[in-house]
Amino acid sequence: MCCTFAHSSVSPLQKRKTGAAEWGKYGLITETDIFSKGQEFHTWLLEERKINPENLTKEQSKKEFARFIEDFNTATLPHEKFYNMDAYEKRMDAMRSGQTLTLPDDGYDPNADMRALAGARKKKASEAPSYLSRDQLEELRKVQNERVQAGKMKLLGMDIKPSFGVRMEEAEDEE
């Protein structure tokens, strides 16, 4: 069963960068398509796997083609030419002859990536409930600062009042 090639506006490189692979995005192939996709398969073997197809045994060739099938069907091949060599060559010939190609607008917005990256770095402020009032928190901060100051004064050999950096709660009158 041979399927036709479905061209997409998103290149395989862009798919690999985003990590999103779509099953059958460029068509589906099976073991019987070794002859119809032979040119793409041989190019893939030479350029990506660094294997000379003429040196492969039938068994090795079947294993490598099975790997090619999986990458083809999941749209994870590293270059668009591995999906349809004829269409790729026609486009390259047009470019070499000086024709301008109109690329489809893929809607890529680099500023959106920068905003997402900046948003990922920011930590969300968590609003934990506080059992103290704002005045009580400010008073605790003053006490903490006085204790730090007292520690520094002690290191310098200065005399420190025993009540410095300590706050006593006011005792309620009990009768």
mmCIF file of C-alpha atoms in Angstrom:
data_model
loop_
_atom_site.group_PDB
_atom_site.id
_atom_site.type_symbol
_atom_site.label_atom_id
_atom_site.label_comp_id
_atom_site.label_asym_id
_atom_site.label_seq_id
_atom_site.Cartn_x
_atom_site.Cartn_y
_atom_site.Cartn_z
ATOM 1 C CA MET A 1 0.000 0.000 0.000
ATOM 2 C CA CYS A 2 1.582 3.234 -1.129
ATOM 3 C CA CYS A 3 0.452 6.589 0.088
ATOM 4 C CA THR A 4 0.897 9.893 -1.650
ATOM 5 C CA PHE A 5 3.099 12.637 -0.340
ATOM 6 C CA ALA A 6 1.240 15.366 1.494
ATOM 7 C CA HIS A 7 3.104 18.674 1.395
ATOM 8 C CA SER A 8 2.929 20.917 4.436
ATOM 9 C CA SER A 9 3.903 24.492 5.118
ATOM 10 C CA VAL A 10 5.899 23.419 8.189
ATOM 11 C CA SER A 11 9.294 21.998 7.383
ATOM 12 C CA PRO A 12 10.570 18.849 9.095
ATOM 13 C CA LEU A 13 13.307 20.917 10.737
ATOM 14 C CA GLN A 14 10.717 23.135 12.353
ATOM 15 C CA LYS A 15 8.856 20.043 13.540
ATOM 16 C CA ARG A 16 12.004 18.626 15.075
ATOM 17 C CA LYS A 17 12.776 21.926 16.819
ATOM 18 C CA THR A 18 9.347 22.095 18.389
ATOM 19 C CA GLY A 19 9.431 18.436 19.295
ATOM 20 C CA ALA A 20 5.956 17.921 17.877
ATOM 21 C CA ALA A 21 5.678 15.029 15.434
ATOM 22 C CA GLU A 22 2.471 14.170 13.643
ATOM 23 C CA TRP A 23 1.807 10.651 12.517
ATOM 24 C CA GLY A 24 1.456 10.598 8.752
ATOM 25 C CA LYS A 25 2.042 14.312 8.278
ATOM 26 C CA TYR A 26 3.937 13.670 5.038
ATOM 27 C CA GLY A 27 2.146 10.450 4.150
ATOM 28 C CA LEU A 28 2.577 6.900 5.381
ATOM 29 C CA ILE A 29 4.948 4.393 3.899
ATOM 30 C CA THR A 30 5.441 0.667 4.467
ATOM 31 C CA GLU A 31 8.067 -1.930 3.606
ATOM 32 C CA THR A 32 6.605 -2.178 0.099
ATOM 33 C CA ASP A 33 7.558 1.449 -0.618
ATOM 34 C CA ILE A 34 11.268 0.704 -0.696
ATOM 35 C CA PHE A 35 11.248 1.199 -4.478
ATOM 36 C CA SER A 36 9.057 4.314 -4.594
ATOM 37 C CA LYS A 37 11.060 5.998 -1.783
ATOM 38 C CA GLY A 38 14.397 4.488 -2.795
ATOM 39 C CA GLN A 39 15.973 7.814 -3.762
ATOM 40 C CA GLU A 40 14.974 9.432 -0.449
ATOM 41 C CA PHE A 41 16.088 6.344 1.492
ATOM 42 C CA HIS A 42 19.503 6.203 -0.191
ATOM 43 C CA THR A 43 20.036 9.932 0.374
ATOM 44 C CA TRP A 44 19.074 9.506 4.040
ATOM 45 C CA LEU A 45 21.480 6.578 4.406
ATOM 46 C CA LEU A 46 24.361 8.553 2.906
ATOM 47 C CA GLU A 47 23.790 11.910 4.579
ATOM 48 C CA GLU A 48 22.328 11.044 7.963
ATOM 49 C CA ARG A 49 23.442 7.507 8.751
ATOM 50 C CA LYS A 50 26.800 7.835 6.903
ATOM 51 C CA ILE A 51 26.259 4.383 5.379
ATOM 52 C CA ASN A 52 26.973 3.448 1.766
ATOM 53 C CA PRO A 53 23.797 1.689 0.526
ATOM 54 C CA GLU A 54 25.827 -0.453 -1.883
ATOM 55 C CA ASN A 55 27.681 -2.103 0.991
ATOM 56 C CA LEU A 56 24.536 -3.176 2.860
ATOM 57 C CA THR A 57 23.260 -6.722 2.908
ATOM 58 C CA LYS A 58 19.548 -7.319 2.280
ATOM 59 C CA GLU A 59 18.959 -7.831 5.989
ATOM 60 C CA GLN A 60 20.810 -4.644 6.977
ATOM 61 C CA SER A 61 18.974 -2.730 4.273
ATOM 62 C CA LYS A 62 15.605 -3.944 5.604
ATOM 63 C CA LYS A 63 16.545 -2.880 9.153
ATOM 64 C CA GLU A 64 17.675 0.548 7.983
ATOM 65 C CA PHE A 65 14.529 0.975 5.871
ATOM 66 C CA ALA A 66 12.393 0.062 8.890
ATOM 67 C CA ARG A 67 14.126 2.878 10.775
ATOM 68 C CA PHE A 68 13.547 5.229 7.835
ATOM 69 C CA ILE A 69 9.843 4.220 7.754
ATOM 70 C CA GLU A 70 9.422 5.070 11.424
ATOM 71 C CA ASP A 71 11.046 8.494 11.043
ATOM 72 C CA PHE A 72 9.115 9.175 7.830
ATOM 73 C CA ASN A 73 5.733 8.226 9.279
ATOM 74 C CA THR A 74 6.295 10.219 12.477
ATOM 75 C CA ALA A 75 7.574 13.234 10.494
ATOM 76 C CA THR A 76 10.863 13.332 12.385
ATOM 77 C CA LEU A 77 13.311 13.147 9.498
ATOM 78 C CA PRO A 78 15.876 15.963 9.784
ATOM 79 C CA HIS A 79 15.325 17.492 6.345
ATOM 80 C CA GLU A 80 12.403 17.977 3.983
ATOM 81 C CA LYS A 81 14.221 16.379 1.048
ATOM 82 C CA PHE A 82 13.904 12.976 2.706
ATOM 83 C CA TYR A 83 10.111 13.153 2.266
ATOM 84 C CA ASN A 84 9.944 14.009 -1.436
ATOM 85 C CA MET A 85 13.218 14.333 -3.291
ATOM 86 C CA ASP A 86 11.603 15.343 -6.616
ATOM 87 C CA ALA A 87 9.686 18.272 -5.097
ATOM 88 C CA TYR A 88 12.800 19.358 -3.201
ATOM 89 C CA GLU A 89 14.969 19.246 -6.339
ATOM 90 C CA LYS A 90 12.395 21.247 -8.325
ATOM 91 C CA ARG A 91 12.329 23.926 -5.657
ATOM 92 C CA MET A 92 16.131 24.043 -5.474
ATOM 93 C CA ASP A 93 16.373 24.321 -9.277
ATOM 94 C CA ALA A 94 13.901 27.212 -9.185
ATOM 95 C CA MET A 95 15.991 28.942 -6.518
ATOM 96 C CA ARG A 96 19.215 28.403 -8.473
ATOM 97 C CA SER A 97 17.647 29.892 -11.584
ATOM 98 C CA GLY A 98 16.846 33.066 -9.658
ATOM 99 C CA GLN A 99 13.128 32.624 -9.136
ATOM 100 C CA THR A 100 11.807 34.006 -5.904
ATOM 101 C CA LEU A 101 9.830 31.607 -3.826
ATOM 102 C CA THR A 102 6.870 32.694 -1.805
ATOM 103 C CA LEU A 103 7.064 30.946 1.484
ATOM 104 C CA PRO A 104 3.809 30.436 3.314
ATOM 105 C CA ASP A 105 3.397 32.478 6.460
ATOM 106 C CA ASP A 106 3.751 29.958 9.227
ATOM 107 C CA GLY A 107 2.673 32.476 11.844
ATOM 108 C CA TYR A 108 5.947 32.263 13.727
ATOM 109 C CA ASP A 109 6.328 35.123 16.147
ATOM 110 C CA PRO A 110 9.808 35.345 17.724
ATOM 111 C CA ASN A 111 8.535 37.886 20.234
ATOM 112 C CA ALA A 112 6.046 35.316 21.522
ATOM 113 C CA ASP A 113 8.972 33.001 22.259
ATOM 114 C CA MET A 114 10.753 35.753 24.151
ATOM 115 C CA ARG A 115 7.612 36.549 26.182
ATOM 116 C CA ALA A 116 7.137 32.871 27.018
ATOM 117 C CA LEU A 117 10.765 32.585 28.069
ATOM 118 C CA ALA A 118 10.548 35.680 30.261
ATOM 119 C CA GLY A 119 7.301 34.438 31.791
ATOM 120 C CA ALA A 120 8.849 31.067 32.594
ATOM 121 C CA ARG A 121 11.622 32.715 34.589
ATOM 122 C CA LYS A 122 9.315 34.732 36.782
ATOM 123 C CA LYS A 123 8.073 33.019 39.875
ATOM 124 C CA LYS A 124 4.493 33.549 40.744
ATOM 125 C CA ALA A 125 4.063 35.394 44.026
ATOM 126 C CA SER A 126 2.270 33.092 46.367
ATOM 127 C CA GLU A 127 -0.090 34.781 48.725
ATOM 128 C CA ALA A 128 0.235 32.757 51.892
ATOM 129 C CA PRO A 129 -2.191 33.804 54.596
ATOM 130 C CA SER A 130 -0.523 35.707 57.393
ATOM 131 C CA TYR A 131 -1.680 35.574 60.966
ATOM 132 C CA LEU A 132 -0.024 38.868 61.802
ATOM 133 C CA SER A 133 -1.136 42.354 60.931
ATOM 134 C CA ARG A 134 1.020 44.670 58.842
ATOM 135 C CA ASP A 135 2.009 46.648 61.955
ATOM 136 C CA GLN A 136 3.078 43.471 63.752
ATOM 137 C CA LEU A 137 5.167 42.399 60.763
ATOM 138 C CA GLU A 138 6.887 45.796 60.631
ATOM 139 C CA GLU A 139 7.624 45.564 64.360
ATOM 140 C CA LEU A 140 9.191 42.121 63.859
ATOM 141 C CA ARG A 141 11.321 43.495 61.047
ATOM 142 C CA LYS A 142 12.577 46.284 63.342
ATOM 143 C CA VAL A 143 13.471 43.729 66.023
ATOM 144 C CA GLN A 144 15.302 41.606 63.466
ATOM 145 C CA ASN A 145 17.271 44.620 62.214
ATOM 146 C CA GLU A 146 18.168 45.565 65.817
ATOM 147 C CA ARG A 147 19.401 42.027 66.483
ATOM 148 C CA VAL A 148 21.592 42.143 63.394
ATOM 149 C CA GLN A 149 22.893 45.529 64.487
ATOM 150 C CA ALA A 150 23.556 44.190 68.008
ATOM 151 C CA GLY A 151 25.521 41.275 66.560
ATOM 152 C CA LYS A 152 27.677 43.651 64.537
ATOM 153 C CA MET A 153 28.208 45.884 67.568
ATOM 154 C CA LYS A 154 29.246 42.877 69.639
ATOM 155 C CA LEU A 155 31.826 41.911 66.981
ATOM 156 C CA LEU A 156 33.231 45.439 67.193
ATOM 157 C CA GLY A 157 33.509 45.149 71.007
ATOM 158 C CA MET A 158 30.835 47.704 71.824
ATOM 159 C CA ASP A 159 28.633 47.579 74.914
ATOM 160 C CA ILE A 160 25.063 46.576 74.211
ATOM 161 C CA LYS A 161 22.017 47.088 76.406
ATOM 162 C CA PRO A 162 20.501 43.764 77.475
ATOM 163 C CA SER A 163 17.071 44.810 76.181
ATOM 164 C CA PHE A 164 18.407 45.819 72.754
ATOM 165 C CA GLY A 165 16.812 43.752 70.028
ATOM 166 C CA VAL A 166 14.154 42.315 72.339
ATOM 167 C CA ARG A 167 10.507 43.281 72.517
ATOM 168 C CA MET A 168 8.405 42.247 75.433
ATOM 169 C CA GLU A 169 4.682 41.805 75.011
ATOM 170 C CA GLU A 170 2.656 44.008 77.201
ATOM 171 C CA ALA A 171 1.186 41.969 80.028
ATOM 172 C CA GLU A 172 -2.516 42.293 80.443
ATOM 173 C CA ASP A 173 -3.751 43.267 83.833
ATOM 174 C CA GLU A 174 -5.402 40.282 85.449
ATOM 175 C CA GLU A 175 -7.653 40.696 88.416
#
